[in-house]
Amino acid sequence: MKEQKVTIAGYHVGRVGYGTMQLTGPMAMGDPADPEACKTVLRSAIEHGVRLIDTSAYYGPEIANRLLAEAIAPYPDDLLVATKVGARRTPDGGFAADTTPEAVRSAVHDNLRQLGLDTLSVVHARYMPDSTVPFEETVGALADLRNEGLIAHIGVSNVTLELFKGAQTVAPIASVENEFRLGHEGGRDVLDAATQLGIPYLAFRPLGNGALVAADSPLHEIARHAGVSAATLALAWVLDQSDTAAVIPGSSSPEHLTADLAAQSFEFTADLREELARLEMS
Ligand SMILES: NC(=O)c1ccc[n+]([C@@H]2O[C@H](COP(=O)([O-])OP(=O)(O)OC[C@H]3O[C@@H](n4cnc5c(N)ncnc54)[C@H](OP(=O)(O)O)[C@@H]3O)[C@@H](O)[C@H]2O)c1
């Protein structure tokens, strides 16, 4: 039987979480068309047992955190809200580095205020290639904030193996959040290293922003034979790669959440593993 839960930052949570990025407007900026529908999805996630939510003050910006707080606070004691710092939004909807110690401090305070929390359970330092600040300095800024009690654990995001190792020389790293999915397996060295160290790995964009479940995805046929949806299969594939991996798909639909959560209990057969290994994903 595969592990259905993983311990992250002291929280024993189901391995299918939820990401808030797409709750906000196009390109994760601006107000959503229907804020109440967003809150309904968030409450539905909690009702269905999701206990890992990934968010950030720069989603919206502010809007995703605000929706989360309005929908769910007071938060269940067993809910892990994971946040990120290190980026700011650009007017065209992109992300730019915001990695100085001052920016990190300010972003942690933004997250605390928007989420209505006294302490952030885990904050991921997002590596930004355009940053002029060494990544270890950004992680060091989080270590200072942890010493002050504003955050409990430090994670890293968008890291290479070298950055991951460097961060561990600065502070204990409680989790890694990197992009990983079927057909996007670059960075497996980081997943493997995290697994060996027993550090949980949060796979972001596990459905390729919907590409793995699009009408032309070859996963549909295989999933149908397996008796599940393509989303369930794609997420279960990630969970099958490491017992300490979790996925944080985003969705605007309570029905889709149910399919996503089914990945937690889906058991792979050797044949199915081989079939997916042979699949050419674009
Ligand atoms: N650390 C980082 O730098 C970073 C970067 C990017 C993202 N992230 C995190 O990763 C999270 C997920 O990434 P993402 O939202 O970009 O992409 P994703 O989770 O790979 O894909 C989301 C898309 O999949 C669809 N979907 C979800 N479940 C489905 C189902 N059961 N059936 C059919 N379609 C389904 C959603 O459509 P519906 O709305 O119709 O369900 C949505 O369009 C983000 O919210 C964010 O928290 C982190």
Short mmCIF file of C-alpha atoms and ligand atoms in Angstrom, two decimals:
data_model
loop_
_atom_site.label_atom_id
_atom_site.label_comp_id
_atom_site.label_asym_id
_atom_site.label_seq_id
_atom_site.Cartn_x
_atom_site.Cartn_y
_atom_site.Cartn_z
CA MET A 1 0.00 0.00 0.00
CA LYS A 2 1.37 3.38 -0.87
CA GLU A 3 1.71 6.21 1.63
CA GLN A 4 -1.36 8.44 1.53
CA LYS A 5 0.12 11.07 3.81
CA VAL A 6 3.37 12.93 4.17
CA THR A 7 4.77 14.97 7.04
CA ILE A 8 5.70 18.52 6.04
CA ALA A 9 6.84 21.10 8.56
CA GLY A 10 5.37 18.96 11.34
CA TYR A 11 1.96 18.56 9.65
CA HIS A 12 0.85 15.07 8.66
CA VAL A 13 -1.14 15.87 5.53
CA GLY A 14 -2.70 14.10 2.56
CA ARG A 15 -0.36 14.01 -0.42
CA VAL A 16 -2.77 15.87 -2.69
CA GLY A 17 -2.80 19.52 -1.75
CA TYR A 18 -4.14 22.58 -3.48
CA GLY A 19 -2.47 25.60 -5.13
CA THR A 20 -4.16 29.00 -5.03
CA MET A 21 -2.37 30.65 -7.94
CA GLN A 22 -5.16 30.27 -10.48
CA LEU A 23 -7.87 31.51 -8.15
CA THR A 24 -7.10 35.05 -9.22
CA GLY A 25 -7.60 36.65 -12.60
CA PRO A 26 -5.77 35.85 -15.84
CA MET A 27 -2.03 35.28 -15.30
CA ALA A 28 -2.80 35.04 -11.57
CA MET A 29 -3.32 38.80 -11.43
CA GLY A 30 -6.35 40.81 -10.49
CA ASP A 31 -9.69 39.95 -9.03
CA PRO A 32 -11.39 36.74 -10.10
CA ALA A 33 -14.64 37.00 -12.04
CA ASP A 34 -16.50 35.24 -9.21
CA PRO A 35 -14.81 35.54 -5.79
CA GLU A 36 -17.61 33.59 -4.07
CA ALA A 37 -17.04 30.63 -6.40
CA CYS A 38 -13.35 30.72 -5.46
CA LYS A 39 -14.22 30.59 -1.78
CA THR A 40 -16.60 27.70 -2.44
CA VAL A 41 -13.76 25.74 -4.08
CA LEU A 42 -11.46 26.46 -1.14
CA ARG A 43 -14.08 25.37 1.40
CA SER A 44 -14.80 22.30 -0.69
CA ALA A 45 -11.10 21.42 -0.63
CA ILE A 46 -11.10 21.56 3.15
CA GLU A 47 -14.35 19.57 3.38
CA HIS A 48 -12.83 16.90 1.14
CA GLY A 49 -9.81 16.61 3.40
CA VAL A 50 -7.17 18.75 1.69
CA ARG A 51 -4.72 19.83 4.40
CA LEU A 52 -1.94 21.34 2.32
CA ILE A 53 -2.50 24.66 0.60
CA ASP A 54 0.20 26.45 -1.35
CA THR A 55 -0.17 30.20 -1.70
CA SER A 56 1.76 33.46 -1.82
CA ALA A 57 1.30 37.17 -1.29
CA TYR A 58 2.33 37.65 -4.93
CA TYR A 59 -0.66 35.68 -6.27
CA GLY A 60 -3.10 38.37 -7.23
CA PRO A 61 -1.05 40.04 -5.68
CA GLU A 62 -2.68 39.74 -2.23
CA ILE A 63 -5.90 38.41 -3.70
CA ALA A 64 -5.26 34.68 -3.35
CA ASN A 65 -4.23 35.05 0.29
CA ARG A 66 -7.21 37.25 0.98
CA LEU A 67 -9.64 34.76 -0.59
CA LEU A 68 -8.04 31.97 1.42
CA ALA A 69 -8.39 33.85 4.69
CA GLU A 70 -11.98 34.89 3.93
CA ALA A 71 -12.96 31.37 2.92
CA ILE A 72 -11.27 29.33 5.61
CA ALA A 73 -10.02 31.30 8.62
CA PRO A 74 -10.02 30.36 11.42
CA TYR A 75 -7.92 27.65 9.83
CA PRO A 76 -8.26 24.03 10.92
CA ASP A 77 -5.41 23.16 13.32
CA ASP A 78 -4.21 20.41 11.00
CA LEU A 79 -4.07 22.59 7.85
CA LEU A 80 -0.63 23.46 6.53
CA VAL A 81 -0.59 26.77 4.66
CA ALA A 82 2.67 26.93 2.74
CA THR A 83 3.84 30.25 1.36
CA LYS A 84 6.62 31.58 -0.86
CA VAL A 85 8.71 34.71 -1.08
CA GLY A 86 11.31 35.95 -3.52
CA ALA A 87 9.21 37.34 -6.37
CA ARG A 88 7.08 40.35 -7.14
CA ARG A 89 4.66 40.92 -9.99
CA THR A 90 5.47 43.02 -13.00
CA PRO A 91 2.74 45.08 -14.72
CA ASP A 92 2.68 42.65 -17.67
CA GLY A 93 1.77 39.75 -15.37
CA GLY A 94 5.27 38.35 -15.08
CA PHE A 95 7.41 37.68 -12.03
CA ALA A 96 10.59 39.54 -11.11
CA ALA A 97 13.11 38.82 -8.39
CA ASP A 98 12.43 40.37 -4.99
CA THR A 99 15.08 38.60 -3.01
CA THR A 100 16.89 41.11 -0.83
CA PRO A 101 16.68 40.50 2.94
CA GLU A 102 14.47 43.60 3.23
CA ALA A 103 12.11 42.34 0.51
CA VAL A 104 11.95 38.90 2.12
CA ARG A 105 11.12 40.44 5.50
CA SER A 106 8.45 42.63 3.95
CA ALA A 107 6.93 39.66 2.05
CA VAL A 108 6.77 37.55 5.21
CA HIS A 109 4.92 40.38 6.97
CA ASP A 110 2.58 40.71 3.96
CA ASN A 111 1.77 36.99 4.10
CA LEU A 112 1.20 37.11 7.87
CA ARG A 113 -1.12 40.09 7.58
CA GLN A 114 -3.08 38.84 4.56
CA LEU A 115 -3.50 35.35 5.95
CA GLY A 116 -4.28 36.58 9.47
CA LEU A 117 -1.57 34.43 11.06
CA ASP A 118 1.01 35.08 13.80
CA THR A 119 3.49 32.57 12.40
CA LEU A 120 3.95 31.12 8.92
CA SER A 121 4.39 27.33 9.14
CA VAL A 122 6.67 27.05 6.13
CA VAL A 123 7.98 29.71 3.77
CA HIS A 124 9.69 28.72 0.53
CA ALA A 125 12.48 30.89 -0.81
CA ARG A 126 11.78 30.95 -4.53
CA TYR A 127 14.96 31.06 -6.58
CA MET A 128 14.75 33.69 -9.31
CA PRO A 129 17.32 33.53 -12.10
CA ASP A 130 17.27 37.34 -12.47
CA SER A 131 18.16 37.89 -8.81
CA THR A 132 21.36 39.79 -8.06
CA VAL A 133 21.25 38.54 -4.46
CA PRO A 134 22.95 35.18 -3.82
CA PHE A 135 20.28 32.55 -3.08
CA GLU A 136 21.97 31.67 0.21
CA GLU A 137 21.52 35.27 1.36
CA THR A 138 17.78 35.04 0.68
CA VAL A 139 17.60 31.78 2.63
CA GLY A 140 19.64 33.45 5.39
CA ALA A 141 17.03 36.20 5.61
CA LEU A 142 14.39 33.54 6.23
CA ALA A 143 16.63 31.98 8.90
CA ASP A 144 16.68 35.34 10.71
CA LEU A 145 12.88 35.53 10.54
CA ARG A 146 12.65 32.00 11.87
CA ASN A 147 14.88 32.98 14.80
CA GLU A 148 12.45 35.82 15.49
CA GLY A 149 9.53 33.36 15.52
CA LEU A 150 7.75 34.79 12.48
CA ILE A 151 8.16 31.59 10.52
CA ALA A 152 8.49 28.01 11.73
CA HIS A 153 10.21 26.26 8.82
CA ILE A 154 12.15 27.19 5.69
CA GLY A 155 11.62 25.64 2.26
CA VAL A 156 13.16 26.26 -1.13
CA SER A 157 11.52 26.50 -4.54
CA ASN A 158 12.62 26.37 -8.19
CA VAL A 159 16.00 25.06 -7.12
CA THR A 160 18.72 23.11 -8.87
CA LEU A 161 20.58 20.47 -6.90
CA GLU A 162 23.41 22.91 -6.33
CA LEU A 163 21.09 25.59 -4.95
CA PHE A 164 19.33 22.99 -2.78
CA LYS A 165 22.66 21.87 -1.32
CA GLY A 166 23.79 25.47 -0.80
CA ALA A 167 20.58 26.33 1.05
CA GLN A 168 21.15 23.41 3.42
CA THR A 169 24.46 24.95 4.49
CA VAL A 170 22.56 28.04 5.66
CA ALA A 171 19.57 26.55 7.49
CA PRO A 172 17.67 23.27 7.89
CA ILE A 173 15.44 22.93 4.81
CA ALA A 174 12.00 21.51 5.59
CA SER A 175 10.64 21.15 2.05
CA VAL A 176 11.32 21.64 -1.64
CA GLU A 177 8.74 23.00 -4.08
CA ASN A 178 9.73 22.41 -7.71
CA GLU A 179 7.98 21.88 -11.03
CA PHE A 180 7.63 18.17 -11.77
CA ARG A 181 5.19 15.99 -13.66
CA LEU A 182 4.85 13.34 -16.29
CA GLY A 183 6.82 14.62 -19.32
CA HIS A 184 8.55 17.30 -17.25
CA GLU A 185 11.07 15.36 -15.27
CA GLY A 186 14.07 17.68 -15.42
CA GLY A 187 15.25 18.20 -11.88
CA ARG A 188 14.72 14.59 -10.90
CA ASP A 189 18.10 14.85 -9.17
CA VAL A 190 16.52 17.29 -6.70
CA LEU A 191 13.56 14.96 -6.12
CA ASP A 192 15.94 12.05 -5.55
CA ALA A 193 18.13 14.04 -3.17
CA ALA A 194 15.12 15.25 -1.20
CA THR A 195 13.75 11.72 -1.02
CA GLN A 196 17.06 10.37 0.26
CA LEU A 197 17.19 13.05 2.93
CA GLY A 198 13.53 12.50 3.87
CA ILE A 199 12.73 16.09 2.92
CA PRO A 200 9.22 16.41 1.48
CA TYR A 201 8.90 17.51 -2.13
CA LEU A 202 5.92 19.56 -3.32
CA ALA A 203 5.48 19.13 -7.08
CA PHE A 204 4.03 22.31 -8.49
CA ARG A 205 2.11 22.56 -11.78
CA PRO A 206 1.63 18.76 -11.67
CA LEU A 207 -0.94 18.86 -14.49
CA GLY A 208 1.16 21.10 -16.72
CA ASN A 209 -1.30 23.92 -16.18
CA GLY A 210 -4.00 21.66 -17.59
CA ALA A 211 -2.02 20.33 -20.60
CA LEU A 212 -1.96 16.77 -19.20
CA VAL A 213 -5.75 16.75 -19.02
CA ALA A 214 -6.46 18.60 -22.28
CA ALA A 215 -8.70 16.90 -24.83
CA ASP A 216 -5.72 15.72 -26.90
CA SER A 217 -3.75 14.28 -23.98
CA PRO A 218 -2.72 10.65 -24.54
CA LEU A 219 -3.37 10.09 -20.84
CA HIS A 220 -7.14 9.87 -21.32
CA GLU A 221 -7.02 6.52 -23.09
CA ILE A 222 -4.65 4.96 -20.56
CA ALA A 223 -6.59 6.41 -17.65
CA ARG A 224 -9.86 5.05 -19.03
CA HIS A 225 -8.40 1.54 -19.09
CA ALA A 226 -7.22 2.03 -15.52
CA GLY A 227 -10.71 3.17 -14.51
CA VAL A 228 -9.71 6.66 -13.42
CA SER A 229 -9.51 10.15 -14.90
CA ALA A 230 -6.40 11.53 -16.62
CA ALA A 231 -5.96 13.99 -13.74
CA THR A 232 -6.01 11.21 -11.17
CA LEU A 233 -3.48 9.23 -13.19
CA ALA A 234 -1.15 12.18 -13.77
CA LEU A 235 -1.12 13.16 -10.10
CA ALA A 236 -0.77 9.56 -8.92
CA TRP A 237 2.24 9.21 -11.23
CA VAL A 238 4.03 11.99 -9.34
CA LEU A 239 3.15 10.42 -6.00
CA ASP A 240 4.49 7.11 -7.28
CA GLN A 241 7.94 8.64 -7.83
CA SER A 242 8.67 9.20 -4.14
CA ASP A 243 6.94 8.43 -0.85
CA THR A 244 7.74 11.93 0.34
CA ALA A 245 6.30 13.73 -2.70
CA ALA A 246 3.05 15.71 -2.62
CA VAL A 247 1.23 17.50 -5.44
CA ILE A 248 -0.38 20.92 -5.34
CA PRO A 249 -2.73 21.12 -8.33
CA GLY A 250 -4.90 24.17 -8.83
CA SER A 251 -8.56 23.94 -9.76
CA SER A 252 -11.62 26.10 -9.94
CA SER A 253 -13.95 23.11 -9.76
CA PRO A 254 -15.06 21.05 -6.74
CA GLU A 255 -15.67 18.08 -9.12
CA HIS A 256 -12.10 18.26 -10.35
CA LEU A 257 -10.88 18.37 -6.75
CA THR A 258 -12.48 14.99 -6.15
CA ALA A 259 -10.64 13.51 -9.15
CA ASP A 260 -7.41 15.10 -7.96
CA LEU A 261 -7.81 13.68 -4.45
CA ALA A 262 -8.41 10.19 -5.85
CA ALA A 263 -4.70 10.15 -6.78
CA GLN A 264 -3.85 9.64 -3.12
CA SER A 265 -5.24 6.12 -3.04
CA PHE A 266 -4.53 5.05 -6.63
CA GLU A 267 -2.15 2.07 -6.74
CA PHE A 268 0.12 1.61 -9.75
CA THR A 269 0.74 -1.75 -11.35
CA ALA A 270 4.09 -2.56 -12.93
CA ASP A 271 2.42 -2.70 -16.37
CA LEU A 272 0.93 0.75 -15.96
CA ARG A 273 4.27 2.16 -14.85
CA GLU A 274 5.86 0.76 -17.98
CA GLU A 275 3.11 2.07 -20.20
CA LEU A 276 3.56 5.59 -18.84
CA ALA A 277 7.34 5.33 -19.10
CA ARG A 278 6.93 4.61 -22.83
CA LEU A 279 4.61 7.55 -23.34
CA GLU A 280 5.99 10.45 -25.36
CA MET A 281 4.67 13.58 -23.66
CA SER A 282 5.24 16.92 -25.34
N1 LIG B 1 6.75 27.63 -6.68
C1 LIG B 1 6.47 28.11 -7.86
O1 LIG B 1 7.29 28.82 -8.45
C2 LIG B 1 5.15 27.81 -8.50
C3 LIG B 1 4.96 28.11 -9.86
C4 LIG B 1 3.74 27.78 -10.46
C5 LIG B 1 2.73 27.20 -9.70
N2 LIG B 1 2.96 26.94 -8.37
C6 LIG B 1 1.90 26.31 -7.56
O2 LIG B 1 1.39 25.16 -8.24
C7 LIG B 1 -0.02 25.24 -8.26
C8 LIG B 1 -0.58 24.46 -9.43
O3 LIG B 1 -0.08 24.96 -10.65
P1 LIG B 1 -1.03 25.45 -11.82
O4 LIG B 1 -2.34 25.83 -11.25
O5 LIG B 1 -0.26 26.44 -12.61
O6 LIG B 1 -1.16 24.18 -12.76
P2 LIG B 1 -1.74 22.69 -12.60
O7 LIG B 1 -2.16 22.40 -11.22
O8 LIG B 1 -0.75 21.81 -13.25
O9 LIG B 1 -3.01 22.75 -13.57
C9 LIG B 1 -4.15 23.49 -13.25
C10 LIG B 1 -5.14 23.27 -14.35
O10 LIG B 1 -5.58 21.91 -14.32
C11 LIG B 1 -6.99 21.85 -14.36
N3 LIG B 1 -7.43 20.73 -13.52
C12 LIG B 1 -7.16 20.48 -12.23
N4 LIG B 1 -7.73 19.33 -11.82
C13 LIG B 1 -8.39 18.83 -12.90
C14 LIG B 1 -9.18 17.69 -13.12
N5 LIG B 1 -9.41 16.80 -12.14
N6 LIG B 1 -9.73 17.52 -14.35
C15 LIG B 1 -9.51 18.40 -15.35
N7 LIG B 1 -8.77 19.51 -15.20
C16 LIG B 1 -8.21 19.73 -13.98
C17 LIG B 1 -7.48 23.16 -13.84
O11 LIG B 1 -8.69 23.48 -14.47
P3 LIG B 1 -10.06 23.67 -13.62
O12 LIG B 1 -9.94 24.99 -12.96
O13 LIG B 1 -11.10 23.61 -14.67
O14 LIG B 1 -10.14 22.53 -12.65
C18 LIG B 1 -6.37 24.13 -14.23
O15 LIG B 1 -6.62 24.67 -15.49
C19 LIG B 1 -0.31 26.74 -8.29
O16 LIG B 1 -1.61 27.06 -7.89
C20 LIG B 1 0.72 27.25 -7.32
O17 LIG B 1 0.22 27.09 -5.99
C21 LIG B 1 4.13 27.23 -7.77
#
